[in-house]
Coordinates of C-alpha atoms in Angstrom, one line a residue:
M1 CA -50.3 -51.3 41.5
T2 CA -53.4 -53.4 42.8
E3 CA -54.2 -52.0 46.4
P4 CA -55.5 -54.3 48.9
S5 CA -59.3 -52.7 48.2
D6 CA -59.1 -54.4 44.6
M7 CA -58.2 -58.1 45.5
C8 CA -61.3 -60.7 46.2
V9 CA -61.6 -64.0 47.4
P10 CA -63.0 -66.3 44.3
Q11 CA -66.5 -66.9 44.4
G12 CA -68.1 -70.7 45.1
G13 CA -64.3 -71.9 46.1
D14 CA -62.5 -73.0 49.3
H15 CA -62.1 -70.2 52.2
N16 CA -58.4 -71.8 52.5
D17 CA -57.6 -71.1 49.2
A18 CA -57.2 -67.5 49.8
A19 CA -54.4 -65.9 51.6
P20 CA -55.2 -65.9 54.9
T21 CA -55.8 -62.3 56.6
S22 CA -52.0 -62.1 58.3
E23 CA -50.5 -62.9 55.0
R24 CA -52.6 -60.5 53.5
S25 CA -52.1 -57.7 55.4
A26 CA -48.2 -58.0 55.3
E27 CA -48.6 -57.9 51.3
A28 CA -50.6 -54.7 52.2
K29 CA -48.4 -53.1 54.3
A30 CA -45.4 -54.6 51.9
G31 CA -46.9 -52.9 49.2
G32 CA -47.8 -49.8 51.2
S33 CA -44.4 -49.3 51.6
A34 CA -42.6 -50.0 48.6
S35 CA -45.2 -47.6 47.1
I36 CA -44.6 -44.8 49.8
R37 CA -40.8 -45.4 49.4
R38 CA -40.7 -45.0 45.6
L39 CA -42.7 -41.5 46.4
A40 CA -40.0 -40.3 48.3
V41 CA -37.6 -41.1 45.5
S42 CA -39.6 -39.7 42.6
W43 CA -40.1 -36.1 45.3
G44 CA -36.1 -36.4 46.1
G45 CA -35.5 -36.7 42.2
S46 CA -37.5 -33.9 41.0
A47 CA -36.7 -30.9 44.1
A48 CA -33.2 -32.1 43.2
R49 CA -34.1 -30.6 39.6
I50 CA -35.4 -28.0 41.2
F51 CA -33.2 -26.4 43.3
F52 CA -30.1 -28.2 40.9
P53 CA -30.9 -28.3 37.6
P54 CA -29.2 -30.1 35.5
S55 CA -26.2 -27.6 33.3
C56 CA -24.1 -27.3 30.5
L57 CA -20.8 -28.8 30.8
E58 CA -18.9 -26.1 29.7
C59 CA -20.4 -23.0 30.6
G60 CA -23.2 -23.8 32.9
R61 CA -26.7 -22.5 31.7
I62 CA -29.8 -24.5 32.5
V63 CA -29.8 -27.9 30.3
S64 CA -33.0 -30.3 30.3
A65 CA -30.7 -33.1 31.0
P66 CA -27.9 -33.9 33.3
G67 CA -23.9 -34.5 31.1
T68 CA -25.2 -32.3 27.6
Y69 CA -24.6 -28.9 26.2
C70 CA -26.5 -26.0 25.3
P71 CA -27.2 -25.1 21.9
E72 CA -24.8 -22.5 22.1
C73 CA -21.8 -24.7 23.0
W74 CA -22.7 -27.6 21.5
P75 CA -21.8 -26.6 17.8
R76 CA -17.9 -26.1 19.3
L77 CA -16.9 -29.4 20.4
R78 CA -15.6 -31.3 17.4
A79 CA -16.0 -35.5 17.9
I80 CA -13.8 -37.4 15.2
E81 CA -15.9 -39.6 13.3
A82 CA -15.2 -41.1 10.5
P83 CA -13.2 -41.1 7.9
V84 CA -10.3 -42.0 10.1
C85 CA -6.7 -43.0 9.9
P86 CA -7.1 -46.8 10.6
V87 CA -4.1 -46.8 12.6
L88 CA -3.3 -43.8 14.1
G89 CA -7.5 -42.5 14.2
T90 CA -6.6 -39.2 12.5
P91 CA -9.5 -37.7 10.7
F92 CA -9.3 -37.7 6.8
S93 CA -10.9 -35.4 5.0
V94 CA -11.8 -37.1 2.0
E95 CA -13.3 -41.6 2.7
M96 CA -9.7 -42.9 1.2
G97 CA -10.7 -46.1 0.9
P98 CA -10.3 -49.2 2.7
G99 CA -6.9 -50.2 4.6
I100 CA -5.3 -46.1 3.7
L101 CA -3.5 -44.9 5.9
S102 CA -2.5 -41.3 7.1
A103 CA 1.3 -39.9 6.1
E104 CA 2.6 -39.9 10.3
A105 CA 1.2 -43.9 10.4
L106 CA 3.2 -44.7 7.5
A107 CA 6.6 -42.2 8.7
N108 CA 6.0 -43.2 12.3
P109 CA 4.3 -46.4 13.0
P110 CA 2.9 -46.6 16.2
V111 CA 4.7 -49.8 18.9
F112 CA 0.5 -50.2 19.6
E113 CA -1.9 -51.2 16.9
R114 CA -4.8 -49.2 17.4
A115 CA -5.6 -45.5 18.7
R116 CA -8.9 -43.5 19.2
A117 CA -10.8 -40.5 20.3
A118 CA -13.4 -39.2 21.1
V119 CA -13.4 -35.4 20.0
V120 CA -10.7 -32.4 18.8
H121 CA -8.9 -31.8 21.8
D122 CA -10.2 -27.2 21.9
G123 CA -13.0 -25.3 23.2
P124 CA -15.1 -27.4 25.5
A125 CA -13.5 -30.4 25.3
R126 CA -10.3 -28.9 26.1
G127 CA -12.6 -27.0 29.5
L128 CA -13.9 -30.6 30.6
V129 CA -10.9 -32.5 30.6
S130 CA -9.4 -29.4 32.3
A131 CA -12.8 -29.5 34.9
L132 CA -11.7 -33.5 35.3
K133 CA -8.1 -32.9 35.5
Y134 CA -7.8 -30.0 38.4
H135 CA -11.2 -28.7 39.7
D136 CA -12.1 -32.4 41.7
R137 CA -15.2 -33.1 38.6
T138 CA -14.8 -36.6 38.8
D139 CA -18.8 -36.7 37.8
L140 CA -17.3 -35.2 34.4
A141 CA -15.8 -39.0 34.1
R142 CA -18.9 -40.9 33.2
W143 CA -19.5 -38.3 30.5
M144 CA -17.1 -38.4 29.1
A145 CA -16.6 -42.4 29.1
G146 CA -20.0 -42.8 27.2
W147 CA -18.6 -40.6 24.1
M148 CA -15.1 -42.2 24.2
I149 CA -17.2 -45.7 23.5
R150 CA -19.0 -44.4 20.9
A151 CA -15.9 -43.5 19.3
G152 CA -13.9 -46.6 20.2
G153 CA -16.7 -49.5 19.8
E154 CA -14.4 -51.2 16.9
L155 CA -11.6 -51.2 19.7
L156 CA -13.7 -52.4 22.4
D157 CA -15.2 -55.3 20.8
D158 CA -12.2 -57.1 21.1
V159 CA -9.7 -56.3 23.9
D160 CA -9.8 -58.2 26.8
L161 CA -9.2 -55.4 29.7
I162 CA -8.8 -51.8 30.3
V163 CA -5.7 -50.3 31.6
P164 CA -5.7 -46.6 32.5
V165 CA -2.1 -44.3 31.6
P166 CA -0.9 -44.0 35.8
L167 CA 0.3 -41.4 37.3
H168 CA 3.8 -41.8 40.1
R169 CA 2.3 -42.6 43.4
R170 CA 3.3 -38.4 44.4
R171 CA 1.2 -37.0 42.0
L172 CA -1.5 -39.0 43.1
L173 CA -1.3 -38.3 46.9
A174 CA -1.3 -34.7 45.5
R175 CA -4.6 -34.6 43.3
R176 CA -5.9 -37.6 45.5
F177 CA -7.0 -39.0 42.0
N178 CA -6.1 -40.0 38.8
Q179 CA -7.9 -39.1 35.7
S180 CA -7.0 -41.4 32.7
A181 CA -8.8 -44.4 36.1
E182 CA -11.2 -42.5 37.3
L183 CA -12.0 -42.4 32.8
A184 CA -11.0 -46.3 32.7
R185 CA -13.6 -47.3 35.3
A186 CA -16.5 -45.3 33.5
I187 CA -15.6 -47.5 30.7
A188 CA -15.8 -50.6 32.1
V189 CA -18.3 -50.0 34.0
Q190 CA -20.0 -50.0 31.1
T191 CA -18.7 -52.2 28.6
D192 CA -18.3 -55.0 31.5
I193 CA -15.0 -55.1 30.3
A194 CA -12.3 -56.5 32.8
L195 CA -10.7 -53.4 34.6
R196 CA -7.4 -53.8 35.3
P197 CA -5.0 -51.0 36.8
E198 CA -2.1 -52.7 38.8
C199 CA -0.4 -54.3 35.8
L200 CA 1.3 -50.7 34.8
V201 CA 2.3 -48.6 37.8
R202 CA 4.4 -45.7 36.7
K203 CA 7.8 -46.5 38.1
R204 CA 9.3 -42.8 37.1
A205 CA 8.1 -39.3 38.5
T206 CA 8.9 -37.0 35.1
P207 CA 8.1 -32.8 35.1
R208 CA 4.4 -32.5 33.5
Q209 CA 4.3 -32.3 29.4
V210 CA 2.9 -29.3 28.4
G211 CA 5.4 -26.9 26.6
L212 CA 7.4 -29.8 25.5
T213 CA 8.5 -31.0 22.4
R214 CA 7.8 -34.4 20.5
G215 CA 10.9 -35.2 21.2
Q216 CA 11.5 -33.8 24.8
R217 CA 8.3 -35.6 25.6
Q218 CA 9.1 -39.1 24.5
V219 CA 13.1 -38.3 26.5
N220 CA 10.7 -37.1 29.4
V221 CA 8.8 -40.7 30.3
R222 CA 11.0 -42.6 28.5
G223 CA 11.4 -45.8 30.6
A224 CA 8.9 -43.9 33.5
F225 CA 6.6 -47.3 33.6
E226 CA 6.8 -50.3 34.1
V227 CA 4.6 -53.9 34.7
P228 CA 5.2 -55.2 38.2
E229 CA 5.9 -59.1 38.5
A230 CA 2.3 -59.9 40.3
A231 CA 0.3 -58.6 37.2
I232 CA 2.6 -60.1 34.9
P233 CA 0.2 -63.6 34.9
L234 CA -2.8 -61.2 34.2
L235 CA -1.7 -59.6 30.9
S236 CA 0.2 -62.2 29.2
G237 CA -1.7 -63.1 26.3
R238 CA -4.4 -60.7 26.2
R239 CA -4.8 -57.5 24.7
V240 CA -4.9 -54.2 26.7
L241 CA -7.0 -51.6 26.0
L242 CA -4.9 -48.2 27.1
V243 CA -7.0 -45.4 28.7
D244 CA -5.7 -41.7 28.5
D245 CA -7.7 -37.8 29.1
V246 CA -5.8 -36.0 26.3
Y247 CA -3.5 -37.9 22.6
T248 CA -1.2 -35.1 22.2
T249 CA 1.9 -36.2 20.2
G250 CA 1.6 -39.5 21.6
A251 CA 4.7 -40.2 24.1
T252 CA 3.6 -41.1 26.9
V253 CA 1.0 -43.6 25.2
T254 CA 3.9 -44.8 22.9
A255 CA 6.3 -45.9 26.7
A256 CA 3.5 -47.3 28.5
S257 CA 2.2 -49.6 25.7
Q258 CA 6.0 -50.7 25.2
A259 CA 6.3 -51.5 28.7
L260 CA 2.8 -53.9 28.3
L261 CA 3.8 -55.0 25.6
R262 CA 7.3 -56.2 26.8
R263 CA 5.1 -58.0 29.8
G264 CA 3.3 -60.1 27.4
A265 CA 0.9 -59.0 25.7
S266 CA -0.7 -59.9 22.3
A267 CA -1.5 -56.7 21.2
V268 CA -2.4 -52.6 22.8
D269 CA -4.9 -50.1 21.3
V270 CA -5.6 -47.1 22.6
L271 CA -8.5 -45.1 23.7
T272 CA -9.1 -41.2 24.2
F273 CA -11.4 -38.6 25.3
S274 CA -9.3 -35.7 22.7
R275 CA -7.1 -35.7 20.9
V276 CA -4.5 -32.7 19.6
L277 CA -5.0 -32.2 15.6
A278 CA -2.8 -29.4 14.2
E279 CA -5.2 -25.9 13.5
G280 CA -6.6 -27.0 10.6
R281 CA -4.8 -30.5 9.7
L282 CA -6.3 -33.6 8.8
A283 CA -4.9 -36.5 7.7

C-alpha cells in the first residue's frame, strides 16, 4: 500500500489536479485503518494457531493445516477411487473396461442412477462420521464435503439440486442438527448448486438401522419419506443429488430416491461420505 509520505504532487502542473488536503487526509486515515484491521486479523489468526493449533481429524495430534490427518493416521483412510462400478460406485480390483457393471448392480439394479462415496467406512472414516453425528462436530462437515466433491465430480456436473436425507422431526429435535444436511450444505456452498432440503421429509419415525440386516433395513424405511406438495414444482423434471453420511446396504437412499422419483424428479444420484464394504471385498 502507498503511504501518505510516498504521495507527491506532479511538478509544474496545476495544483487543482491534486486532491485537496482534506481528501488526502481522509484517504490516509482510511488506509491506516484498513492496515490496522489487516494487522489485527493477522495477529488474531496467529494467536489462534498458537493457542489452538490444528489437530489431526482422527487422533488429535498437531498437524500443519486444519482438516488434515497426521502421518500415522493418513494411510488408514481408504479412499474409493477408480476403477469403480459405474452404477454403485463400488471399487473394482482391476480396470474392467467402460460400461462393465458389478455383480450386485446387475443382480439388483437400483432405483437411483449412480452412487459414489469418498472413503471406505472403517478406521478414521468411521471416527469422522461418529464425531459429526454423535459428538456435535459440525465443523468437520466442510472437510468431509471436500472429499465427497472429489469423489462425486461426475455426478455434480449433471445435477440440478441437492437434497439431504432428512431426519424425522423428533430425532432432529433430540440431535439438534441433521448430519446429512450439514454435508449437503457444505457441498452446495463449495459447488454453488442449489440446496433444497424442503423437497424431502421423513414422515415416519423409524428405529435406528444399526444392527439390522439388509431385509430388515428395507422394511424399516419403506414408505418413510415423502415429498411435500409445495416442493413438487421445485423437483419436477430435475436431476437430484441425494446426500447422506454413510451408504450401508442402500436401503435408506433407495426409499428416499423412490419418493423423489414418484414426485417428478427426472433422476436421482447418491453421494455419501463413506461406504460400508465387506472386509476385503471388491466388486
